[in-house]
Every structure is written in C-alpha cells, then in structure tokens.
XYZ file of C-alpha atoms in Angstrom:
614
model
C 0.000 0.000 0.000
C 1.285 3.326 -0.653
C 0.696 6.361 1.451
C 1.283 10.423 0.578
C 3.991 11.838 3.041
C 4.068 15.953 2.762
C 7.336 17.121 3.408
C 7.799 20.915 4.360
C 10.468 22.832 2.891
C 11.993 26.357 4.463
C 13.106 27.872 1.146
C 13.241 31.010 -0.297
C 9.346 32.966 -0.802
C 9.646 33.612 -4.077
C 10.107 30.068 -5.199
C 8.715 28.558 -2.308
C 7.428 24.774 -2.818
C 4.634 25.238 -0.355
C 4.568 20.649 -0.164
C 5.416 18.386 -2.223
C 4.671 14.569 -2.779
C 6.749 11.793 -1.835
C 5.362 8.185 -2.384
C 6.653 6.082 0.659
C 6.307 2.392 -0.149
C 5.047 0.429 2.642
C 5.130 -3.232 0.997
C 3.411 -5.874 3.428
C 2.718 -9.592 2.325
C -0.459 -10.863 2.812
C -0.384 -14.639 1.820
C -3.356 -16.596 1.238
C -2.051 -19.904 1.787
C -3.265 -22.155 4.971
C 0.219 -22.700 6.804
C -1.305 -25.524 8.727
C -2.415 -27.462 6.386
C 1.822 -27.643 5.122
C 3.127 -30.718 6.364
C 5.598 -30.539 9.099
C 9.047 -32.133 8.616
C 8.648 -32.510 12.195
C 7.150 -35.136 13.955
C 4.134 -33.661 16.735
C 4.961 -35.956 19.540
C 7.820 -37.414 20.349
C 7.787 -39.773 23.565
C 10.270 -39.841 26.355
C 11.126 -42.431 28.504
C 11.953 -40.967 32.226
C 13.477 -43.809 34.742
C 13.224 -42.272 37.842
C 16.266 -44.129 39.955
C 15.211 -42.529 43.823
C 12.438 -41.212 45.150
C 13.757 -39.142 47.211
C 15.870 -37.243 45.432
C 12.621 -37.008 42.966
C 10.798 -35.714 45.866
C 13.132 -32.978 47.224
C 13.789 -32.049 42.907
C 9.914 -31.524 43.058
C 9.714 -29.958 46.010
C 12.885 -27.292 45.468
C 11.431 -26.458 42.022
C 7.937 -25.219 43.513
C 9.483 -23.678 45.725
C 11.991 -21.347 42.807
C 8.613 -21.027 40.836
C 6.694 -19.854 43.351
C 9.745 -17.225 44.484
C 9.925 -16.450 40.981
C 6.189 -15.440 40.684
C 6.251 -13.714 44.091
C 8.933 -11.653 42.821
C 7.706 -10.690 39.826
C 4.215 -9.399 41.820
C 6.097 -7.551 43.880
C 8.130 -5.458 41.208
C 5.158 -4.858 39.859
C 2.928 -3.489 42.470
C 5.908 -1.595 44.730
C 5.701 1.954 43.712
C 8.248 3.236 40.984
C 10.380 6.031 41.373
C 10.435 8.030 38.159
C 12.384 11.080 37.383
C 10.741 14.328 35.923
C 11.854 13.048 32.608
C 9.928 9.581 32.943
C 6.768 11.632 34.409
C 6.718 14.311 32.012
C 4.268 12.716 29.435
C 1.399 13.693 31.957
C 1.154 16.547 32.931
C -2.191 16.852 34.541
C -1.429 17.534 37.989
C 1.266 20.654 36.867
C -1.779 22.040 34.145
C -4.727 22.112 37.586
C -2.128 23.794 39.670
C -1.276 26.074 37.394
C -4.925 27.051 36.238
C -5.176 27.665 40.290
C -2.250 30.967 39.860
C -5.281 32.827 38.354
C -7.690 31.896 40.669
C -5.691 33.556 43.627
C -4.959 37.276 41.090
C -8.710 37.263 41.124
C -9.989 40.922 41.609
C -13.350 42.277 42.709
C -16.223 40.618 43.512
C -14.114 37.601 44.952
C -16.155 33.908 43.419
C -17.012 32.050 46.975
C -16.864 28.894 44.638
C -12.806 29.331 44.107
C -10.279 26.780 45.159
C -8.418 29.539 46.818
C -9.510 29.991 50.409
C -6.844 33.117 51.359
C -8.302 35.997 49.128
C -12.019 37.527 49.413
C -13.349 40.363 47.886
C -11.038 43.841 46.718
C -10.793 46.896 44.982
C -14.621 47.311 44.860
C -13.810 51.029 44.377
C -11.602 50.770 41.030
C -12.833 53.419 38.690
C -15.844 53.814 39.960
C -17.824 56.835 39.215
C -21.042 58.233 39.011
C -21.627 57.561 35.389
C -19.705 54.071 35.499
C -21.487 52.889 38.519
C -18.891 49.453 38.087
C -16.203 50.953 36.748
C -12.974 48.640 36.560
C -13.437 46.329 38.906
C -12.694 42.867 38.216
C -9.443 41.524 36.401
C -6.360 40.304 37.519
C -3.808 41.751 39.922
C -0.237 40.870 37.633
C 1.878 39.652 39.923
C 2.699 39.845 43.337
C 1.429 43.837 43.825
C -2.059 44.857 43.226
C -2.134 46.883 40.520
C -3.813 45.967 36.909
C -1.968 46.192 33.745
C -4.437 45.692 31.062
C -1.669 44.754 28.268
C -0.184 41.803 29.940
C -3.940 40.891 31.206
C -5.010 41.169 27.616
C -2.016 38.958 26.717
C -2.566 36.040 29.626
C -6.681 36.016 28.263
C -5.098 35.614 24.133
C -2.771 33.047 24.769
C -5.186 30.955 27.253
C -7.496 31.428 24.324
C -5.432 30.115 21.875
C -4.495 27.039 23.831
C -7.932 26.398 24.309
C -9.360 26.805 20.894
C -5.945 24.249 19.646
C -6.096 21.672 22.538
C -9.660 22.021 24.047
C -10.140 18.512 23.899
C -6.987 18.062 26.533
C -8.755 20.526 28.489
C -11.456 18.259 28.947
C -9.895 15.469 29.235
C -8.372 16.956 32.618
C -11.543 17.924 33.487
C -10.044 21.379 33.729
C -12.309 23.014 30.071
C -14.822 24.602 32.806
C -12.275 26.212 34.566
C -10.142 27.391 32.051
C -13.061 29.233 30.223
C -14.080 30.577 33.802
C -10.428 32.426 33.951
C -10.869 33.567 30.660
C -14.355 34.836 30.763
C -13.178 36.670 33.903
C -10.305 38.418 32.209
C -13.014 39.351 28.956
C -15.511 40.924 31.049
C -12.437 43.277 32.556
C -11.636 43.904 29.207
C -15.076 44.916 27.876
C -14.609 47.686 30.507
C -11.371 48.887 29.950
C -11.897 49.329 26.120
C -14.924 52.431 25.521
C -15.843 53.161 22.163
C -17.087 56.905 21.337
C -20.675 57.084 22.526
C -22.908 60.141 23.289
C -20.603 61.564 25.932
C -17.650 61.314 23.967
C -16.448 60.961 20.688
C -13.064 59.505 21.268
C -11.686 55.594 22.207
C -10.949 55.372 26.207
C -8.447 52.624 27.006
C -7.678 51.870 30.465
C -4.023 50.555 30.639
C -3.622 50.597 34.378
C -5.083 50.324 37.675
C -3.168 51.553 40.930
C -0.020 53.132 41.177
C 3.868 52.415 41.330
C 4.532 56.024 42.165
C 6.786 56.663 45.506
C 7.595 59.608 46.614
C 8.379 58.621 50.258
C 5.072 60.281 52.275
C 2.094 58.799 50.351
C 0.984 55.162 50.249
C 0.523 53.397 47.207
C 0.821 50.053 45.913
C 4.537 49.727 45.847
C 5.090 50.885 49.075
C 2.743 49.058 50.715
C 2.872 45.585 51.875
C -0.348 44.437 52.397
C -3.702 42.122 50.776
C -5.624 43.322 48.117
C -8.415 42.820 50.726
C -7.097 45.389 52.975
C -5.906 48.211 50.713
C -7.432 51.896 51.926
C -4.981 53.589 50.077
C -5.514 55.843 46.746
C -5.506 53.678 43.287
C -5.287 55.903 40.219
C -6.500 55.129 37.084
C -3.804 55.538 33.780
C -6.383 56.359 30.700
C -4.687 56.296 26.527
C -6.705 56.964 23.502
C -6.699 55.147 20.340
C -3.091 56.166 19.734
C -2.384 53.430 21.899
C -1.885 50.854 18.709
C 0.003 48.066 20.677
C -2.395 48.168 23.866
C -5.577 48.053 21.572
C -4.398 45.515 19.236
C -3.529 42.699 22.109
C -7.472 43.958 23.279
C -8.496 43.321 19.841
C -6.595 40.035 19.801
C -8.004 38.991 23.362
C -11.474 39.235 22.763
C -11.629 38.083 19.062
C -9.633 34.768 20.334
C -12.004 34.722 23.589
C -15.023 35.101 20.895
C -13.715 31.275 19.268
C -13.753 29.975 22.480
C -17.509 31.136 24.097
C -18.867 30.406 20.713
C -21.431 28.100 21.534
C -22.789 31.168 23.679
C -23.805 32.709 20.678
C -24.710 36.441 22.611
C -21.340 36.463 24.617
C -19.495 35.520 21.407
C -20.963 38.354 19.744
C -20.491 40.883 21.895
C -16.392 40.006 22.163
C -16.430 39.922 18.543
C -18.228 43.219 17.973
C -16.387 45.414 20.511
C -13.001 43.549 19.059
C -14.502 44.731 15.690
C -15.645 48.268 17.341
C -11.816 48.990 18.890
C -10.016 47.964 15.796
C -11.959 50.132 13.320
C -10.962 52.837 15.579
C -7.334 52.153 15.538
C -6.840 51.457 12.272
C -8.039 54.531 11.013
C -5.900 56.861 12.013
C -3.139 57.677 9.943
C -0.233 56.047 10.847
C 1.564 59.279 11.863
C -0.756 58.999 15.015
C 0.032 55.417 15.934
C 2.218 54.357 18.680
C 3.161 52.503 21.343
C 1.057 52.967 24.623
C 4.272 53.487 27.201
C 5.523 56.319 24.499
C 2.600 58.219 26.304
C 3.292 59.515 30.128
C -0.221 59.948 30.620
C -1.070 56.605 29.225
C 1.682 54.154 29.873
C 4.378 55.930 31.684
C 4.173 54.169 34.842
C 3.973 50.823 33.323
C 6.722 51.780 31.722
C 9.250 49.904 34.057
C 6.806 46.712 34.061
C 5.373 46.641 30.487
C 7.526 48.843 28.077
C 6.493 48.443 24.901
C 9.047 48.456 21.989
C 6.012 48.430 18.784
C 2.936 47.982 18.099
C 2.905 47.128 14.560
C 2.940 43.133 15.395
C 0.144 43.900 17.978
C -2.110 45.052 15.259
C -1.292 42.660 12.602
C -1.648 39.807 16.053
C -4.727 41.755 16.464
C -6.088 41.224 12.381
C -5.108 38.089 12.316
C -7.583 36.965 15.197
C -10.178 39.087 14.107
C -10.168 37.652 10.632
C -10.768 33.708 12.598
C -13.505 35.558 14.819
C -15.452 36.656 12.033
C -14.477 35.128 8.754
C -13.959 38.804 6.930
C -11.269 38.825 4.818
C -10.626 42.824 5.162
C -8.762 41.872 8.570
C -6.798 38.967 6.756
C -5.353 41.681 4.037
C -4.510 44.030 6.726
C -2.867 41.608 8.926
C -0.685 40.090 5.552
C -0.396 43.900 3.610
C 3.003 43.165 2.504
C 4.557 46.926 3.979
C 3.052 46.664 7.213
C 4.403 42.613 7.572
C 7.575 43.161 6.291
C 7.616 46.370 9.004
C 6.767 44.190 11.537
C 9.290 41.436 10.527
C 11.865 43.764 10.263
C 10.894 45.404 14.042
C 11.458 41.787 15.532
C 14.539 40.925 14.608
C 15.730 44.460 15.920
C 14.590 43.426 19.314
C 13.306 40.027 20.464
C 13.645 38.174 17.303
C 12.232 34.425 17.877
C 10.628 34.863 20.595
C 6.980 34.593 21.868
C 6.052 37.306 25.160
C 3.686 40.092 26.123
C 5.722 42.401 24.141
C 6.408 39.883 21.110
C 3.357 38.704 18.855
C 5.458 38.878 15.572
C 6.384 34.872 15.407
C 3.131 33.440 17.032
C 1.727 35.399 14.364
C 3.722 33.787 11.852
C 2.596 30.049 13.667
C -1.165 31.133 12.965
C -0.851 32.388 9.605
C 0.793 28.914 8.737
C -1.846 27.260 9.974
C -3.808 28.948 7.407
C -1.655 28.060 4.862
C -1.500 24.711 5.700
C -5.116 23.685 6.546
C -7.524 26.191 5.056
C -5.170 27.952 2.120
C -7.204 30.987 0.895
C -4.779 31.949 -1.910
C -4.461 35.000 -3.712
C -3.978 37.382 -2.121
C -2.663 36.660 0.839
C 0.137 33.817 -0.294
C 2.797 36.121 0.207
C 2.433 37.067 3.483
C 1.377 33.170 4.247
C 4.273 31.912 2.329
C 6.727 33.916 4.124
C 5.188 33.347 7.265
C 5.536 29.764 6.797
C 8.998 30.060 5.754
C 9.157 32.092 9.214
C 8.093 29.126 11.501
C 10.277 26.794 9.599
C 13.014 28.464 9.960
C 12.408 29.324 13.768
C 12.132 25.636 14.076
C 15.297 25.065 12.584
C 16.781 27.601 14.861
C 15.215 25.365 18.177
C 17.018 22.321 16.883
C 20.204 23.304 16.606
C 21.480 23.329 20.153
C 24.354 25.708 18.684
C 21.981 28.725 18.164
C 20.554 29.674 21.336
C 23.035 29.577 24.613
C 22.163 27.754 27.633
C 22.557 27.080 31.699
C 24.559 24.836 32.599
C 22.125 22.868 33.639
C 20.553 22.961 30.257
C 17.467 25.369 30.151
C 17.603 27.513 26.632
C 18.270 31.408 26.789
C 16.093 33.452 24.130
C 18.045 36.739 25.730
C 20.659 35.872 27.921
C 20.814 39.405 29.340
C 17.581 39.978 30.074
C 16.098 37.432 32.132
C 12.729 35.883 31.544
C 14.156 32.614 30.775
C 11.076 30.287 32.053
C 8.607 32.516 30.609
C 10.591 32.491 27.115
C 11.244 28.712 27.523
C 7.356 28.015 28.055
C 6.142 29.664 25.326
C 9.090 28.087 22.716
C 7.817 24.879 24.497
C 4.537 25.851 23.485
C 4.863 26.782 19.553
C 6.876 24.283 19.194
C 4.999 21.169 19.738
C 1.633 22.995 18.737
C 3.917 23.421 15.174
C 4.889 19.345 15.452
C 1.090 18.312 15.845
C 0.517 20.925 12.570
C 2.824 18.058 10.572
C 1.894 15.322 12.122
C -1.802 15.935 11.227
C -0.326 17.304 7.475
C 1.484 13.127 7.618
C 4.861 15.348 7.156
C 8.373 13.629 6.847
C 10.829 16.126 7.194
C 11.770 19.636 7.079
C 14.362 21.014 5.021
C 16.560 23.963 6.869
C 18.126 26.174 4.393
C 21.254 26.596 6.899
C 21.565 23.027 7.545
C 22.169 19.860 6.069
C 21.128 17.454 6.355
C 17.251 17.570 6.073
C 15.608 17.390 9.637
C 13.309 15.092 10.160
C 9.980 15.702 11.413
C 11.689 12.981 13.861
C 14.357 15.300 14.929
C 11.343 17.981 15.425
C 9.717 16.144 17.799
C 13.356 15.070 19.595
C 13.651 19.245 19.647
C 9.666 19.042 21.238
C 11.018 16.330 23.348
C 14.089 18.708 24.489
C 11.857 21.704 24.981
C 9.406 19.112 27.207
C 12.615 19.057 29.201
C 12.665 22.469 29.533
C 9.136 21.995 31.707
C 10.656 19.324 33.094
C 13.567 22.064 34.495
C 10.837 24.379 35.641
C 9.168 21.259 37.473
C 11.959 20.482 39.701
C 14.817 18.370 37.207
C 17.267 21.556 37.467
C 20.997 22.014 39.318
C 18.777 23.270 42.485
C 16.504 20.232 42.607
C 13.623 22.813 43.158
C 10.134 22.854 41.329
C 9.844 26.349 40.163
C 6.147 25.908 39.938
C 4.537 26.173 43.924
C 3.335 23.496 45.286
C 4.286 21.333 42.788
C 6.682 18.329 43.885
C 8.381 18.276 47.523
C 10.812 21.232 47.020
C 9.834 24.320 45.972
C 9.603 28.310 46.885
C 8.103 29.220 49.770
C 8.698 32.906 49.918
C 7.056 33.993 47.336
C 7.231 37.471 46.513
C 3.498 38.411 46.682
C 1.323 40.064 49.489
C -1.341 37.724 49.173
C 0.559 34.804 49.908
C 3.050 36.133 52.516
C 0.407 37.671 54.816
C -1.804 34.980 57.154
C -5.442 34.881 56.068
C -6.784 35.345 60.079
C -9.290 38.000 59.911
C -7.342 40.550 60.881
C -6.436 43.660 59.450
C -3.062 44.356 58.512
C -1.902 48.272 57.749
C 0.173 49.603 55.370
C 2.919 50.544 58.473
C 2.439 46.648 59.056
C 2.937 45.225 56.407
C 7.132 45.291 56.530
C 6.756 42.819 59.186
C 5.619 40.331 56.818
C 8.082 41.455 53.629
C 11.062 40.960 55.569
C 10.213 38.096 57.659
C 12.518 34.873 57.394
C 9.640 32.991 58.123
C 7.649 30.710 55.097
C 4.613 32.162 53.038
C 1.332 31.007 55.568
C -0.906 30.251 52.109
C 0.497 28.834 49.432
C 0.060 30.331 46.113
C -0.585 26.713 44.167
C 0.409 26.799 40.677
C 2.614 30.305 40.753
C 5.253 29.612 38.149
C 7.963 32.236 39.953
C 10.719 34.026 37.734
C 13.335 31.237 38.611
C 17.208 30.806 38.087
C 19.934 32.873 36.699
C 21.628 32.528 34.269
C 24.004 29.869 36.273
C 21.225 27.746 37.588
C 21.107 29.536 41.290
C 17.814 30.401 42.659
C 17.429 32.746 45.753
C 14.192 31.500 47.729
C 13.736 35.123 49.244
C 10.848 37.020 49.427
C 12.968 40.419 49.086
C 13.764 39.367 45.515
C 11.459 39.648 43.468
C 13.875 38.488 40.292
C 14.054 35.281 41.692
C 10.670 34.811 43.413
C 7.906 36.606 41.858
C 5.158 34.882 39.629
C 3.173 37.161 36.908
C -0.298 35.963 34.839
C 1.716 36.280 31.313
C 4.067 34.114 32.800
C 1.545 31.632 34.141
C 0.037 31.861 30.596
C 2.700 30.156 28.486
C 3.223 27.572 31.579
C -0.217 26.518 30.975
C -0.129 26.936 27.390
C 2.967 24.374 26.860
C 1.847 22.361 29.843
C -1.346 21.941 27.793
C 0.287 21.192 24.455
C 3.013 18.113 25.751
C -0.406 16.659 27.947
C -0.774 13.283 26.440
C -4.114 13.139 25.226
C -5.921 9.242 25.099
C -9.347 9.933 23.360
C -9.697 9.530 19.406
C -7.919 12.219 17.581
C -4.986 10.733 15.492
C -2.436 12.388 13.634
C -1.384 10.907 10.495
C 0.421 8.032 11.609
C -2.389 7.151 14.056
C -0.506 9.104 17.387
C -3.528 11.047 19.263
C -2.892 14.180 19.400
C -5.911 15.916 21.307
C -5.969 19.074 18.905
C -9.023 20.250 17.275
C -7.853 20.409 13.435
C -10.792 22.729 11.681
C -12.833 24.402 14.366
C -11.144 27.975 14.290
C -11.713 28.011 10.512
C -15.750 27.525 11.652
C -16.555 31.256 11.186
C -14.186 31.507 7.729
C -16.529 30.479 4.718
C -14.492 28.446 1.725
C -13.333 29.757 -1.001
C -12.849 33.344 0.599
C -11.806 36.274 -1.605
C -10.141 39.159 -1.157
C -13.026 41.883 -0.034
C-alpha cells in the first residue's frame, strides 16, 4: 500500500514549494495460503522415557522447584505493584497535575467581587472602588492583579486572556480530558468581562476611544501610600488607586485587546450572545485604531499619561505586530477577509518582521506577537489555504516558523545554563517565561505536521534535512525544559509552587506572605511580613515564579522579586505548553495514528471556503 507523506520545505518565498509529494512504499505480504495445512518435517509428539532411579531425590527435585517457581512469581508481583520512582523526565508525558495547579495561579490574582466557589480559600473580595464613578457605577473592577502587587496592567492581562485562548481553541479537547475546560473558560471569561470595561468606544458623551491601561499606582515619593510601598492584601488596601487612561493612539495596547477578545469570541462560541459581543467590541476597537493615519500610531508606554508608569513593568518596543496579532484573530472571529489583508499587507508585515529581529527576534512574550503570528498564519496556509492574495504574506510566514524551528534544533543557536534550560536573551532574564512559550509553539507546530502526515523539514542553513523525527526530539528537548521548571534543574527545586516536595516558599506576593486570620493588617504593618525569614502562611498553588539565573542559582527570598515573583503572562505560556506536551488518550490521530488531542478545523468555523479578497 502506498501512502502520501508531505514534506515541508523552508526555502526562499519567491520560489517557495509550499509541499510536495513523496510516495513512501510500505510493501506488506499478505499470503493466502493455509500454513497448517503444510506438512511438518517434524514429527508432533515425540515420547520420552523418564526412569526415575530414587524417590527421594525425585521428591526434594519436586519440592525445590515449587518452591523457585513460586519465588519467581512472588517476585515478579512484587516489582510490579511496589511503587516506581520516576524522574521528571519519565513523568513528564502527563502533565495533569502541573496544568490544575497552574490554572489555580489565576484563581488567587482574582480581583473584585471575589467567586465564593474558588479553590483559593486566602483571598475575598477587593478593589470594589476601582474606577468607579457616578456615570460608570462598576467601573474597573474585576481583572487580575499581575503579579505579586495589586495593581492591573491591562496589556499583559489582555495577553494572559489571548494566549489561554489560543491554547484552548488548539487543545480544548486536553482541556477536557483533565476535566479542567470549565475552569479554564471561567479564567478567561473573567479576564473578557475586565476587558469589555477597559476598552470604551465613542458614545454620546464622547467621541473619542478610552483605554484603560492601568489600575493603581507604582509612584513613591516617600510620604504617600501606594501600591509599591505598601505591603499588604488586596483585601485590605485603603490607600488611593489611580487610574492611567490612553486613547486610540495606543496601537500596541488596543491591538492585544483586539486580539483577546476576538480569540475569547472562538472559544464562548457556543454562547452565541457572549461571542458576539467580544467579537463586535473587538470589531468596534479595531476600526478605531486602524483609522488613524499612521503618523498617530504608537506605542502605549511612548505616552506619560497613558503608559508611563507601566513603563518599568510593560515597556512596549512596537505595536505594529500587535495590530497585525490583532487582524489576524479578528479575521478567525469573524471570517472577513478585510482583517486577513490588513494583517498580511506586505509593507506593514515586512515592518513588523523587520521590528522583531531588531529586538526580540524568535521569541513569543507580552511584548512579542510577531512569530506566534507567523505560527497562525501557517496554519492557514496549511489547513484552510485561501490563496491569492494573501500567499505572500502566508508563504513567508511559513517560511518564518520553519526556519524558527530550525533555529530550536540546533542546540548551537541559542546559549544555555549549565544545567541545560535555553536562553532566548541571555541578558535579560525571563528565561522560564521564554522557555514556556518556545515549548509551546513548538509542539503545537509538530502536531501541525503530524496531522499534514509530514516527513521532514528542510533547513536552508543546515544539512542534512531534519526530520519531522528530529522535530519532535527538539519538542522532546523543549518538554525538558518543563521538566527544568518542574523540579529536574541544578537546584533540585520545582519552580512551579506546590508542585513536587521542594519548591519556593517565599514567594514574593502580598497575598501569599500575609496569614489569612481575619485581621487587618496596615500599610505601616505590612514590613513585618516582607522581611520576615519565616515561610509564606498560604500557598500560592500553581505560581510559576521568575526562577534561576543565568548559572542555575535560585534565591528562595521574598525580598527578591527576580528570583521569586510569579506574573499571569508568565503563568500563561506555563499553561499553554503544559497543555500542548499533555498526552491526550481519546480519538484524535495524527497521520500516523498518534492522538494528538488538537481540534484540526474548528477555528476556521466562522471563515466560509473559497474566501476572496473583499
């Protein structure tokens, strides 16, 4: 029998073979002939004569080989039924307990209206004042607080809600597998509904886009209190929390939005009034965006009033991959191809193209959309090609992934720790988020061929051809980056909390660190639990803290925060890869029969065949 195997080549755009067909000759015999009615050469019984000369030797023979067999069976039981101990590398193929941890994380940056149905028992209700005014009776409250401070930063928030999208619109049958789908969607709607506040289109009070990019304030001057000089629960905060308000200027900021809820939209679509509305304000936000001249565009920290104080936490270095991100999601949320052609206009991608490579080229973070846009628009390519005239922009972005790929597997590219976990920027930290979300595109790019029945991929800088063997070794190798983060490091310490028997337990976050006893803990307190030597009294299950240097040393201390302080866009690609290397036992196969637990057509659902340019 004879089976198609696509290979995928990384060549040049303008001669790009986008597949080609190999046959692969897989010659089995199948023989009619009845073997038994052959004669055998053989005769089928042969007879032996056994003398026994003494009984009692006979006896004790008997009795000594009941005895062995017996032992031997015993044995056997017993290495079977004793528990094994595995390494991180032999228990890394399931990685349920790691994905309902980390789904926890989000639970405890809950703000507002605190869910009494939560598996988080230290945090109640907070910031039930944020925004509020007389003609926004709710204003902003709700969301997530980032890290371990309470303030709200809507880009990385809007970030944490795409990429959870995106993992659950690829792998939603994982998700349910775990029985984790309801929870996941709970998170997300929660981070939506902030975002359908944050985001105000012109209405009959004002004609201009109001985007909230921040809640609470960094600002220390020494006398007053805000959130970064005081140490205390979100529960207990009496202190001032300014709002930081953009305009549609703020490109970057509104295209992640625009990305969040269009994604969000794919995933709440069998709530067809919920759905909408994502999809509408996504469509509302980007019209007003992308019509100002680009003169006007920017990024949203550019702006004091806007982004200055996130500045330090979120500084944003373009926005031109946050709009095409943004286009690209909108064009799956709705199926209109005008968002397609601005997402793949050949100026504006080869801008963005050229942006990333000045700055975080390869990589996939709050501030980077560029190659997970690339991943998406091969996906296109590859299961639902449109054609003309997009093929450029999906040509090259395929050519993009290929090529990023190629760059994973060759251990030469990127440097590493010691102790072997892969350094997108060696100088800038960030290494476990960076890792995660590498983890993450990678495999989610190995399922894309093994569902295509790919062979290999051809590297333009290499030879010989990879293998879509030696991808999945790389996916393998990148599952061992998880497998660092979960505890098989220099350190011997899970850098995920509560996860294994070692792990951080001063975590730098108020929450955590401060005991949930009904009491009321000031501002002027709250230094007593910052510096105290003492272990967190909740722990924060799930919290996936910065981790190691650069030299595989980890500082378990709450006064340093580079070490020991978990963020949601972090938590986001944990999940996201931890999601993605799950194995997954129901029904859906790859190619060669391997399930794969990804959902192959359903974000094309809202694109209608045969598209054409509008």
């Amino acid at each position: 029998m004879m089976q198609p195997v696509r290979s995928v080549h990384t060549q040049h755009e303008a001669d790009r073979l986008l597949s080609t067909t190999r046959l692969n000759f897989n010659v089995s015999s199948k023989s009619s002939i009845d073997y038994d009615l052959i004669p055998s050469p053989y005769s089928k019984s042969i007879n032996f004569k056994i003398v026994i000369s003494n009984r009692t030797h006979f006896k004790w023979f008997s009795y000594i080989s009941a005895l062995l067999l017996l032992l031997i069976i015993a044995l056997t039981l017993l290495l079977h039924f004793l528990p094994h101990k595995h390494n991180l590398h032999e228990a890394s193929n399931n990685y349920t307990v790691a994905v309902n941890q980390a789904l926890k994380f989000f639970d405890a940056q809950k703000s507002g209206r605190y869910p009494k149905s939560s598996p988080v028992k230290f945090r109640g209700d907070s910031a039930l004042d944020d925004g509020v005014s007389s003609n926004k009776p709710d204003g902003l409250v709700g969301g997530f607080y980032d890290s371990g401070n309470n303030m709200k930063f809507t880009f990385p928030t809007a970030y944490t809600v795409t990429l959870l999208s995106w993992s659950v619109i690829e792998y939603h049958p994982k998700y349910a597998d775990m029985n984790e789908l309801d929870h996941v969607k709970d998170i997300i709607r929660w981070g939506t509904d902030y975002l359908l506040k944050v985001s105000v289109a012109p209405n009959a009070t004002s004609n201009q886009t109001t985007i909230y990019s921040q809640v609470g304030s960094s600002h220390n001057d020494g006398n007053e209190q805000t959130d970064d000089n005081c140490w205390q629960r979100p529960e207990d905060m009496m202190y001032p929390r300014p709002v930081s308000k953009c305009d549609a200027r703020a490109s970057d900021l509104a295209g992640e939005i625009v990305a969040a809820l269009s994604a969000s939209s794919l995933v709440f679509k069998e709530d067809n009034n919920y759905s909408g509305e994502l999809a509408k304000a996504a469509e509302k936000l980007f019209e007003q965006v992308t019509k100002l001249d680009p003169s006007e565009q920017g990024t949203y920290t550019s702006v004091d009033s806007c982004g200055g104080e996130a500045r330090k936490f979120y500084n944003s270095s373009s926005y031109t991959d946050e709009l095409i991100w943004a286009g690209t999601w909108l064009f799956f949320a709705t199926g209109n191809t005008s968002y397609l052609a601005y997402a793949t206009d050949a100026v504006r991608f080869q801008l963005a193209q050229s942006e990333e490579a000045s700055t975080d080229g390869g990589i996939f973070n709050w501030n980077n959309k560029f190659s997970a846009t690339a991943v998406l628009l091969t996906r296109l390519l590859y299961f639902h090609d449109i054609g003309y005239p997009y093929e450029y922009a999906l040509g090259v972005s395929a050519n993009m992934t290929e090529t990023l790929m190629c760059s994973y597997i060759i251990d030469q590219h990127f440097d590493r720790t010691p102790g072997g976990l892969i350094l997108f920027r060696p100088h800038d930290g960030a290494w476990l988020q960076l890792a995660a979300t590498a983890s993450f595109l990678s495999k989610l790019y190995s399922d894309y061929l093994d569902l295509l029945g790919a062979s290999y991929m051809s590297c333009i800088f290499a030879n010989p051809d990879f293998t879509l063997e030696k991808l999945r070794t790389f996916s393998r190798s990148q599952a061992s980056a998880l497998n660092y983060i979960l505890g098989d490091n220099p350190m011997k310490m899970s850098y995920v909390v509560g996860y294994g028997n070692n792990f951080p337990t001063h975590v730098h976050h108020r929450a955590a660190s401060i005991p949930w006893d009904g009491q009321f803990y000031s501002c002027a307190e709250g230094d007593r639990w910052l510096l105290s030597k003492a272990s967190n009294p909740n722990i924060l299950s799930g919290a996936m803290v910065a981790g190691p240097d650069k030299f595989d040393y980890f500082s378990d201390e709450r006064e340093r925060p580079w070490f020991t302080e978990p963020t949601i866009a972090s938590n986001a690609g944990l999940v996201a890869a931890l999601i993605a290397r799950h194995d997954y036992p129901g029904e859906t196969s790859g190619f060669d029969g391997r399930n794969l637990g990804i959902d192959q057509m359903s974000i094309f659902d809202r694109i209608p065949m045969g598209s054409i340019a509008p």
